[in-house]
PDB file of C-alpha atoms in Angstrom:
ATOM      1  CA  MET A   1      -0.290   0.024   0.220  1.00 36.00           C
ATOM      2  CA  LYS A   2       2.837   2.400   1.117  1.00 44.00           C
ATOM      3  CA  CYS A   3       4.373   1.674  -2.514  1.00 44.00           C
ATOM      4  CA  ASN A   4       1.316   2.281  -4.275  1.00 47.00           C
ATOM      5  CA  LYS A   5       1.032   5.703  -2.795  1.00 47.00           C
ATOM      6  CA  TRP A   6       4.586   6.333  -3.241  1.00 44.00           C
ATOM      7  CA  MET A   7       4.006   5.505  -6.912  1.00 44.00           C
ATOM      8  CA  ARG A   8       1.216   8.062  -7.280  1.00 48.00           C
ATOM      9  CA  LEU A   9       2.788  10.931  -5.588  1.00 46.00           C
ATOM     10  CA  LEU A  10       5.652  10.245  -7.970  1.00 46.00           C
ATOM     11  CA  SER A  11       3.302  10.204 -10.901  1.00 46.00           C
ATOM     12  CA  ILE A  12       1.994  13.641  -9.858  1.00 44.00           C
ATOM     13  CA  ILE A  13       5.496  15.002  -9.343  1.00 46.00           C
ATOM     14  CA  PHE A  14       6.642  14.465 -12.627  1.00 47.00           C
ATOM     15  CA  LEU A  15       3.604  15.387 -14.800  1.00 54.00           C
ATOM     16  CA  MET A  16       3.628  18.714 -13.140  1.00 51.00           C
ATOM     17  CA  THR A  17       4.009  22.044 -15.360  1.00 58.00           C
ATOM     18  CA  MET A  18       5.463  25.309 -14.877  1.00 55.00           C
ATOM     19  CA  THR A  19       4.384  28.554 -16.608  1.00 60.00           C
ATOM     20  CA  LEU A  20       5.170  32.570 -16.906  1.00 56.00           C
ATOM     21  CA  ALA A  21       1.973  34.446 -17.122  1.00 54.00           C
ATOM     22  CA  GLY A  22       1.976  36.761 -20.156  1.00 52.00           C
ATOM     23  CA  LEU A  23       4.978  36.037 -22.058  1.00 53.00           C
ATOM     24  CA  ALA A  24       5.039  35.900 -25.867  1.00 52.00           C
ATOM     25  CA  GLN A  25       5.483  32.323 -28.109  1.00 59.00           C
ATOM     26  CA  GLU A  26       9.044  31.556 -28.204  1.00 65.00           C
ATOM     27  CA  THR A  27       9.654  30.866 -32.261  1.00 85.00           C
ATOM     28  CA  LYS A  28      13.024  29.630 -33.617  1.00 89.00           C
ATOM     29  CA  ARG A  29      14.945  30.317 -36.706  1.00 92.00           C
ATOM     30  CA  GLN A  30      17.409  28.291 -38.315  1.00 94.00           C
ATOM     31  CA  LEU A  31      20.620  29.069 -39.975  1.00 97.00           C
ATOM     32  CA  ASN A  32      22.865  28.624 -43.056  1.00 97.00           C
ATOM     33  CA  TRP A  33      26.284  27.726 -42.329  1.00 98.00           C
ATOM     34  CA  GLU A  34      29.526  27.780 -44.277  1.00 98.00           C
ATOM     35  CA  ILE A  35      32.873  27.194 -42.813  1.00 97.00           C
ATOM     36  CA  THR A  36      36.617  27.535 -43.676  1.00 97.00           C
ATOM     37  CA  TYR A  37      40.036  26.735 -42.146  1.00 96.00           C
ATOM     38  CA  HIS A  38      43.045  28.261 -41.461  1.00 96.00           C
ATOM     39  CA  LYS A  39      46.542  28.024 -39.681  1.00 94.00           C
ATOM     40  CA  LEU A  40      46.443  31.048 -37.513  1.00 94.00           C
ATOM     41  CA  GLU A  41      43.735  32.235 -35.537  1.00 94.00           C
ATOM     42  CA  ASN A  42      43.245  35.494 -37.386  1.00 89.00           C
ATOM     43  CA  ALA A  43      44.398  34.569 -40.843  1.00 86.00           C
ATOM     44  CA  GLU A  44      41.422  33.232 -42.737  1.00 82.00           C
ATOM     45  CA  THR A  45      41.638  32.104 -46.453  1.00 78.00           C
ATOM     46  CA  GLY A  46      38.539  33.617 -47.927  1.00 78.00           C
ATOM     47  CA  LYS A  47      38.131  29.439 -49.025  1.00 90.00           C
ATOM     48  CA  TRP A  48      34.363  29.178 -47.560  1.00 96.00           C
ATOM     49  CA  MET A  49      32.198  25.894 -48.087  1.00 96.00           C
ATOM     50  CA  PRO A  50      28.891  24.856 -47.085  1.00 97.00           C
ATOM     51  CA  ALA A  51      28.605  23.236 -43.650  1.00 98.00           C
ATOM     52  CA  THR A  52      26.253  21.058 -42.060  1.00 97.00           C
ATOM     53  CA  VAL A  53      24.914  21.689 -38.899  1.00 97.00           C
ATOM     54  CA  PRO A  54      24.469  19.528 -36.692  1.00 97.00           C
ATOM     55  CA  GLY A  55      27.898  18.096 -37.906  1.00 97.00           C
ATOM     56  CA  ALA A  56      31.872  17.788 -37.897  1.00 97.00           C
ATOM     57  CA  VAL A  57      34.450  19.832 -39.375  1.00 97.00           C
ATOM     58  CA  GLN A  58      35.871  16.711 -41.006  1.00 97.00           C
ATOM     59  CA  LEU A  59      32.597  16.136 -42.954  1.00 96.00           C
ATOM     60  CA  ASP A  60      32.144  19.277 -44.073  1.00 97.00           C
ATOM     61  CA  VAL A  61      36.124  19.571 -45.640  1.00 97.00           C
ATOM     62  CA  MET A  62      35.807  15.846 -46.704  1.00 96.00           C
ATOM     63  CA  ASN A  63      32.518  16.742 -49.023  1.00 95.00           C
ATOM     64  CA  ALA A  64      33.895  19.916 -50.252  1.00 96.00           C
ATOM     65  CA  GLU A  65      37.353  18.546 -51.303  1.00 95.00           C
ATOM     66  CA  ASN A  66      36.590  15.156 -52.610  1.00 92.00           C
ATOM     67  CA  TYR A  67      38.104  13.090 -49.841  1.00 95.00           C
ATOM     68  CA  LYS A  68      38.560   9.294 -50.757  1.00 94.00           C
ATOM     69  CA  GLN A  69      35.619   7.088 -49.936  1.00 95.00           C
ATOM     70  CA  PRO A  70      34.820   5.369 -47.903  1.00 94.00           C
ATOM     71  CA  TYR A  71      36.498   7.559 -45.228  1.00 92.00           C
ATOM     72  CA  TRP A  72      36.476   5.019 -42.656  1.00 90.00           C
ATOM     73  CA  PHE A  73      37.651   1.956 -45.024  1.00 92.00           C
ATOM     74  CA  GLY A  74      41.718   0.957 -44.602  1.00 89.00           C
ATOM     75  CA  ASP A  75      43.805   4.089 -43.922  1.00 90.00           C
ATOM     76  CA  ASN A  76      41.503   6.524 -45.429  1.00 94.00           C
ATOM     77  CA  VAL A  77      40.576   8.418 -42.055  1.00 93.00           C
ATOM     78  CA  LYS A  78      44.571   9.704 -42.062  1.00 92.00           C
ATOM     79  CA  GLN A  79      43.310  12.005 -44.202  1.00 95.00           C
ATOM     80  CA  PHE A  80      41.961  14.065 -41.431  1.00 95.00           C
ATOM     81  CA  ASP A  81      45.305  14.143 -39.327  1.00 91.00           C
ATOM     82  CA  TRP A  82      46.359  17.407 -40.478  1.00 94.00           C
ATOM     83  CA  MET A  83      43.014  19.405 -39.104  1.00 95.00           C
ATOM     84  CA  GLU A  84      43.982  18.858 -35.507  1.00 92.00           C
ATOM     85  CA  ASP A  85      46.452  21.761 -35.440  1.00 92.00           C
ATOM     86  CA  TRP A  86      44.156  23.879 -37.497  1.00 96.00           C
ATOM     87  CA  PHE A  87      41.462  26.549 -36.708  1.00 97.00           C
ATOM     88  CA  PHE A  88      38.132  26.128 -38.263  1.00 97.00           C
ATOM     89  CA  THR A  89      35.340  28.947 -38.292  1.00 98.00           C
ATOM     90  CA  TYR A  90      31.653  28.658 -39.175  1.00 98.00           C
ATOM     91  CA  ARG A  91      29.730  31.608 -40.660  1.00 97.00           C
ATOM     92  CA  THR A  92      26.271  32.773 -40.899  1.00 98.00           C
ATOM     93  CA  LYS A  93      24.464  35.930 -41.603  1.00 98.00           C
ATOM     94  CA  PHE A  94      21.214  37.316 -41.059  1.00 97.00           C
ATOM     95  CA  LYS A  95      18.774  40.277 -40.853  1.00 97.00           C
ATOM     96  CA  ARG A  96      17.633  41.677 -37.376  1.00 96.00           C
ATOM     97  CA  PRO A  97      14.216  40.466 -37.047  1.00 94.00           C
ATOM     98  CA  ALA A  98      11.360  42.600 -36.052  1.00 92.00           C
ATOM     99  CA  LEU A  99      10.995  42.372 -32.117  1.00 91.00           C
ATOM    100  CA  ASN A 100       7.978  43.209 -30.434  1.00 89.00           C
ATOM    101  CA  GLN A 101       8.363  45.094 -26.895  1.00 88.00           C
ATOM    102  CA  GLY A 102       9.865  42.946 -24.518  1.00 86.00           C
ATOM    103  CA  GLU A 103      11.104  40.226 -26.737  1.00 90.00           C
ATOM    104  CA  ARG A 104      14.796  39.615 -27.228  1.00 93.00           C
ATOM    105  CA  LEU A 105      17.013  37.575 -29.762  1.00 95.00           C
ATOM    106  CA  TYR A 106      19.043  34.920 -28.545  1.00 96.00           C
ATOM    107  CA  PHE A 107      21.617  32.670 -30.023  1.00 97.00           C
ATOM    108  CA  LYS A 108      21.521  28.984 -28.646  1.00 96.00           C
ATOM    109  CA  SER A 109      23.716  25.846 -29.233  1.00 97.00           C
ATOM    110  CA  LYS A 110      23.173  22.442 -27.478  1.00 96.00           C
ATOM    111  CA  GLY A 111      26.651  21.691 -28.265  1.00 96.00           C
ATOM    112  CA  ILE A 112      30.005  22.911 -29.932  1.00 98.00           C
ATOM    113  CA  ASP A 113      32.886  21.027 -29.711  1.00 94.00           C
ATOM    114  CA  TYR A 114      35.060  21.705 -28.561  1.00 94.00           C
ATOM    115  CA  GLU A 115      37.033  25.129 -27.325  1.00 96.00           C
ATOM    116  CA  PHE A 116      35.455  28.043 -29.190  1.00 98.00           C
ATOM    117  CA  LYS A 117      34.858  31.760 -29.453  1.00 98.00           C
ATOM    118  CA  ILE A 118      31.877  33.559 -31.111  1.00 98.00           C
ATOM    119  CA  LEU A 119      31.951  36.657 -33.017  1.00 98.00           C
ATOM    120  CA  LEU A 120      29.199  39.060 -33.594  1.00 98.00           C
ATOM    121  CA  ASN A 121      29.893  41.730 -36.389  1.00 97.00           C
ATOM    122  CA  GLY A 122      33.487  41.054 -35.642  1.00 96.00           C
ATOM    123  CA  LEU A 123      33.507  41.579 -31.908  1.00 97.00           C
ATOM    124  CA  GLN A 124      34.175  38.383 -29.486  1.00 98.00           C
ATOM    125  CA  ILE A 125      31.035  38.008 -27.216  1.00 98.00           C
ATOM    126  CA  HIS A 126      32.102  34.580 -25.873  1.00 98.00           C
ATOM    127  CA  HIS A 127      34.645  32.352 -25.484  1.00 98.00           C
ATOM    128  CA  GLN A 128      34.002  28.417 -24.024  1.00 97.00           C
ATOM    129  CA  GLU A 129      35.404  25.412 -23.372  1.00 95.00           C
ATOM    130  CA  GLY A 130      33.654  22.279 -23.443  1.00 92.00           C
ATOM    131  CA  MET A 131      31.194  20.413 -25.784  1.00 93.00           C
ATOM    132  CA  PHE A 132      28.562  19.659 -23.352  1.00 92.00           C
ATOM    133  CA  SER A 133      27.495  23.002 -21.771  1.00 92.00           C
ATOM    134  CA  TYR A 134      24.784  24.625 -23.661  1.00 94.00           C
ATOM    135  CA  VAL A 135      25.404  28.341 -25.009  1.00 96.00           C
ATOM    136  CA  ASP A 136      22.604  30.919 -24.339  1.00 94.00           C
ATOM    137  CA  LEU A 137      23.265  34.453 -25.348  1.00 95.00           C
ATOM    138  CA  ASP A 138      21.588  37.330 -25.894  1.00 95.00           C
ATOM    139  CA  LEU A 139      22.460  39.143 -29.113  1.00 97.00           C
ATOM    140  CA  THR A 140      20.232  41.983 -28.815  1.00 96.00           C
ATOM    141  CA  ASP A 141      22.086  45.023 -27.924  1.00 95.00           C
ATOM    142  CA  ALA A 142      24.674  44.068 -30.229  1.00 96.00           C
ATOM    143  CA  LEU A 143      22.388  43.594 -33.327  1.00 97.00           C
ATOM    144  CA  LYS A 144      22.703  45.695 -36.440  1.00 97.00           C
ATOM    145  CA  GLU A 145      20.143  45.589 -39.688  1.00 97.00           C
ATOM    146  CA  ASN A 146      22.635  43.190 -41.294  1.00 98.00           C
ATOM    147  CA  ASN A 147      24.538  40.791 -39.305  1.00 98.00           C
ATOM    148  CA  GLU A 148      27.453  38.236 -39.126  1.00 98.00           C
ATOM    149  CA  LEU A 149      27.915  35.818 -36.669  1.00 98.00           C
ATOM    150  CA  LYS A 150      31.117  33.443 -36.527  1.00 98.00           C
ATOM    151  CA  ILE A 151      32.048  30.351 -34.809  1.00 98.00           C
ATOM    152  CA  VAL A 152      35.899  29.788 -34.274  1.00 98.00           C
ATOM    153  CA  ILE A 153      37.013  26.698 -33.632  1.00 98.00           C
ATOM    154  CA  LEU A 154      40.144  26.101 -31.711  1.00 97.00           C
ATOM    155  CA  PRO A 155      43.041  23.467 -32.415  1.00 95.00           C
ATOM    156  CA  VAL A 156      42.747  20.011 -30.751  1.00 91.00           C
ATOM    157  CA  PRO A 157      43.991  20.618 -27.002  1.00 87.00           C
ATOM    158  CA  LYS A 158      47.258  18.940 -26.397  1.00 84.00           C
ATOM    159  CA  ILE A 159      49.927  18.468 -24.067  1.00 80.00           C
ATOM    160  CA  PRO A 160      53.567  19.761 -25.213  1.00 76.00           C
ATOM    161  CA  SER A 161      55.411  16.387 -24.419  1.00 72.00           C
ATOM    162  CA  ALA A 162      52.853  14.817 -26.378  1.00 70.00           C
ATOM    163  CA  SER A 163      51.988  16.853 -29.360  1.00 67.00           C
ATOM    164  CA  VAL A 164      53.740  14.808 -32.157  1.00 69.00           C
ATOM    165  CA  TYR A 165      53.150  11.245 -32.426  1.00 65.00           C
ATOM    166  CA  VAL A 166      55.897   8.691 -32.128  1.00 67.00           C
ATOM    167  CA  PRO A 167      55.067   5.360 -33.759  1.00 61.00           C
ATOM    168  CA  GLY A 168      55.083   2.389 -31.155  1.00 63.00           C
ATOM    169  CA  THR A 169      54.360   4.786 -28.289  1.00 65.00           C
ATOM    170  CA  GLU A 170      51.548   5.579 -25.953  1.00 66.00           C
ATOM    171  CA  THR A 171      52.407   9.199 -25.484  1.00 67.00           C
ATOM    172  CA  TYR A 172      50.298  10.666 -28.474  1.00 67.00           C
ATOM    173  CA  ARG A 173      47.311   9.213 -26.701  1.00 73.00           C
ATOM    174  CA  GLN A 174      47.843  11.055 -23.394  1.00 78.00           C
ATOM    175  CA  ASN A 175      46.005  14.175 -24.930  1.00 79.00           C
ATOM    176  CA  ALA A 176      42.984  12.548 -24.018  1.00 81.00           C
ATOM    177  CA  ARG A 177      43.325  14.043 -20.975  1.00 80.00           C
ATOM    178  CA  GLU A 178      43.418  17.644 -22.097  1.00 81.00           C
ATOM    179  CA  SER A 179      39.671  17.519 -22.799  1.00 84.00           C
ATOM    180  CA  VAL A 180      36.444  15.937 -21.839  1.00 86.00           C
ATOM    181  CA  LYS A 181      35.932  13.811 -25.183  1.00 85.00           C
ATOM    182  CA  PRO A 182      35.679  10.075 -25.687  1.00 86.00           C
ATOM    183  CA  ALA A 183      39.252   9.068 -25.126  1.00 85.00           C
ATOM    184  CA  VAL A 184      38.745   6.466 -27.984  1.00 86.00           C
ATOM    185  CA  SER A 185      38.841   9.336 -30.276  1.00 87.00           C
ATOM    186  CA  TYR A 186      42.505   9.863 -29.667  1.00 85.00           C
ATOM    187  CA  GLY A 187      43.570   6.406 -30.662  1.00 82.00           C
ATOM    188  CA  TRP A 188      43.262   3.022 -29.600  1.00 82.00           C
ATOM    189  CA  ASP A 189      44.328  -0.476 -30.259  1.00 79.00           C
ATOM    190  CA  TRP A 190      40.858  -1.253 -32.051  1.00 83.00           C
ATOM    191  CA  HIS A 191      39.953   2.520 -32.961  1.00 84.00           C
ATOM    192  CA  PRO A 192      41.939   4.745 -35.235  1.00 87.00           C
ATOM    193  CA  ARG A 193      42.594   8.104 -34.072  1.00 87.00           C
ATOM    194  CA  LEU A 194      39.942  10.609 -35.104  1.00 91.00           C
ATOM    195  CA  VAL A 195      39.292  13.798 -32.743  1.00 92.00           C
ATOM    196  CA  THR A 196      36.163  15.247 -34.215  1.00 94.00           C
ATOM    197  CA  ARG A 197      35.450  19.153 -33.598  1.00 96.00           C
ATOM    198  CA  GLY A 198      32.404  21.275 -34.683  1.00 97.00           C
ATOM    199  CA  ILE A 199      29.052  22.140 -34.056  1.00 98.00           C
ATOM    200  CA  TRP A 200      27.430  18.886 -33.307  1.00 97.00           C
ATOM    201  CA  ASP A 201      23.974  19.648 -31.639  1.00 97.00           C
ATOM    202  CA  ASP A 202      20.959  21.877 -32.337  1.00 97.00           C
ATOM    203  CA  THR A 203      21.822  25.457 -33.216  1.00 97.00           C
ATOM    204  CA  TYR A 204      19.595  28.067 -33.984  1.00 97.00           C
ATOM    205  CA  LEU A 205      18.638  31.806 -33.259  1.00 97.00           C
ATOM    206  CA  GLU A 206      15.263  32.318 -30.874  1.00 95.00           C
ATOM    207  CA  VAL A 207      12.984  35.183 -30.300  1.00 93.00           C
ATOM    208  CA  LYS A 208      11.762  34.963 -26.579  1.00 88.00           C
ATOM    209  CA  ASP A 209      10.354  37.190 -24.125  1.00 84.00           C
ATOM    210  CA  ALA A 210      13.306  39.250 -21.858  1.00 78.00           C
ATOM    211  CA  THR A 211      11.351  37.242 -18.802  1.00 77.00           C
ATOM    212  CA  ASN A 212      12.297  33.531 -19.311  1.00 76.00           C
ATOM    213  CA  LEU A 213      13.280  30.140 -17.810  1.00 78.00           C
ATOM    214  CA  THR A 214      16.415  28.913 -18.494  1.00 76.00           C
ATOM    215  CA  ALA A 215      16.685  25.790 -16.078  1.00 78.00           C
ATOM    216  CA  ALA A 216      14.137  24.330 -13.465  1.00 80.00           C
ATOM    217  CA  ASP A 217      15.289  21.857 -10.468  1.00 82.00           C
ATOM    218  CA  VAL A 218      12.611  20.189  -8.514  1.00 82.00           C
ATOM    219  CA  THR A 219      13.178  18.158  -5.110  1.00 86.00           C
ATOM    220  CA  TYR A 220      10.941  16.536  -2.752  1.00 83.00           C
ATOM    221  CA  GLN A 221      10.517  15.005   0.849  1.00 88.00           C
ATOM    222  CA  LEU A 222       7.944  12.247   1.615  1.00 86.00           C
ATOM    223  CA  ASN A 223       6.517  11.856   4.966  1.00 86.00           C
ATOM    224  CA  ASP A 224       7.338   8.502   6.957  1.00 86.00           C
ATOM    225  CA  SER A 225       3.477   7.091   6.225  1.00 85.00           C
ATOM    226  CA  LEU A 226       4.176   8.268   1.954  1.00 82.00           C
ATOM    227  CA  SER A 227       0.939  10.181   2.444  1.00 80.00           C
ATOM    228  CA  LYS A 228       2.352  13.450   1.794  1.00 81.00           C
ATOM    229  CA  ALA A 229       4.914  14.979  -0.270  1.00 80.00           C
ATOM    230  CA  HIS A 230       7.018  18.359   0.352  1.00 82.00           C
ATOM    231  CA  ILE A 231       7.936  19.578  -3.069  1.00 81.00           C
ATOM    232  CA  TRP A 232      10.281  22.416  -3.813  1.00 80.00           C
ATOM    233  CA  LEU A 233      11.175  24.487  -7.340  1.00 79.00           C
ATOM    234  CA  GLY A 234      14.047  26.059  -8.276  1.00 82.00           C
ATOM    235  CA  LEU A 235      14.195  28.238 -11.060  1.00 80.00           C
ATOM    236  CA  LYS A 236      16.862  29.753 -13.242  1.00 82.00           C
ATOM    237  CA  GLY A 237      16.214  32.490 -16.019  1.00 77.00           C
ATOM    238  CA  SER A 238      16.310  36.288 -16.956  1.00 78.00           C
ATOM    239  CA  LYS A 239      14.280  38.983 -14.979  1.00 78.00           C
ATOM    240  CA  LEU A 240      12.236  36.392 -13.318  1.00 79.00           C
ATOM    241  CA  SER A 241      11.482  38.765 -10.510  1.00 82.00           C
ATOM    242  CA  GLY A 242       7.835  39.964 -10.606  1.00 79.00           C
ATOM    243  CA  ALA A 243       6.738  37.499 -13.119  1.00 79.00           C
ATOM    244  CA  GLY A 244       3.358  36.099 -12.817  1.00 81.00           C
ATOM    245  CA  TYR A 245       3.387  32.076 -12.547  1.00 79.00           C
ATOM    246  CA  LYS A 246       0.918  29.212 -12.856  1.00 82.00           C
ATOM    247  CA  TRP A 247       2.112  25.956 -11.277  1.00 79.00           C
ATOM    248  CA  THR A 248       0.075  22.878 -11.865  1.00 83.00           C
ATOM    249  CA  PHE A 249       0.405  19.164 -10.957  1.00 79.00           C
ATOM    250  CA  LYS A 250      -1.413  16.210 -12.813  1.00 81.00           C
ATOM    251  CA  ASP A 251      -1.871  12.805 -12.027  1.00 78.00           C
ATOM    252  CA  LYS A 252      -1.096  10.007 -14.487  1.00 79.00           C
ATOM    253  CA  ASN A 253      -4.276  10.274 -16.446  1.00 84.00           C
ATOM    254  CA  GLY A 254      -3.870  14.244 -16.928  1.00 83.00           C
ATOM    255  CA  LYS A 255      -6.357  14.923 -14.033  1.00 87.00           C
ATOM    256  CA  LEU A 256      -5.504  18.195 -12.574  1.00 86.00           C
ATOM    257  CA  VAL A 257      -5.078  17.776  -8.882  1.00 81.00           C
ATOM    258  CA  PHE A 258      -3.218  20.821  -7.692  1.00 79.00           C
ATOM    259  CA  GLU A 259      -2.651  24.529  -9.250  1.00 84.00           C
ATOM    260  CA  LYS A 260      -1.139  27.755  -7.812  1.00 81.00           C
ATOM    261  CA  THR A 261      -0.621  31.090  -9.217  1.00 86.00           C
ATOM    262  CA  GLY A 262       1.449  33.940  -7.708  1.00 84.00           C
ATOM    263  CA  VAL A 263       4.195  36.349  -8.305  1.00 84.00           C
ATOM    264  CA  LEU A 264       7.858  35.411  -8.242  1.00 81.00           C
ATOM    265  CA  SER A 265      10.118  37.271  -5.765  1.00 79.00           C
TER     266      SER A 265
END
């Protein structure tokens, strides 16, 4: 019986919704990307090629420059070795969208691999290391009528003592400790070395209200009889103070069991 009560409480908890009152509908805009590569960070070659997003820099160059196929056969994977020490720059262009009062334009990405800088109209607005951290940037105040957004992917992180491959040694694979990437991509006895980089997850522009949620965290505590639950909701976002909200709980059949409205402090 206690188990059934516990399961019913969890069903309610995980079917809850949290909404902020009076906010505009969020709208996403996909972008068209192109890519170039260069040995020095500020020395773009001017040779731009189509880029697929999500994707990887290796695949874009391979498709544009007609690399041997299939790339996974034999030693064909070695065609990509030179890319590790080069910079790659993604570029997209867009017009300033029409924004209603209280709306903002954000650049969002769910994953860029690995260390990178983001520039808007020639000015750096972000620097990040890590392929699993989201990017969520408010572009509004820096927008022009016509805009250019660039993402500069830095070379693969390496340690000085293992920056050059020595056949028959394990030193080169030690570079895996320099990043939070699959160690196997740095070479294994059953896997060739191929350290990927690029925009690997959903990436887009989004128009949304200046007041918005970016994260929510739910915790709860059950009483000894499992008949009641104390539930806490933690929120992160922009300009939340003073925003109205509605908090609803539904059972597994969608029936409303609790609703609360109020103002965030």
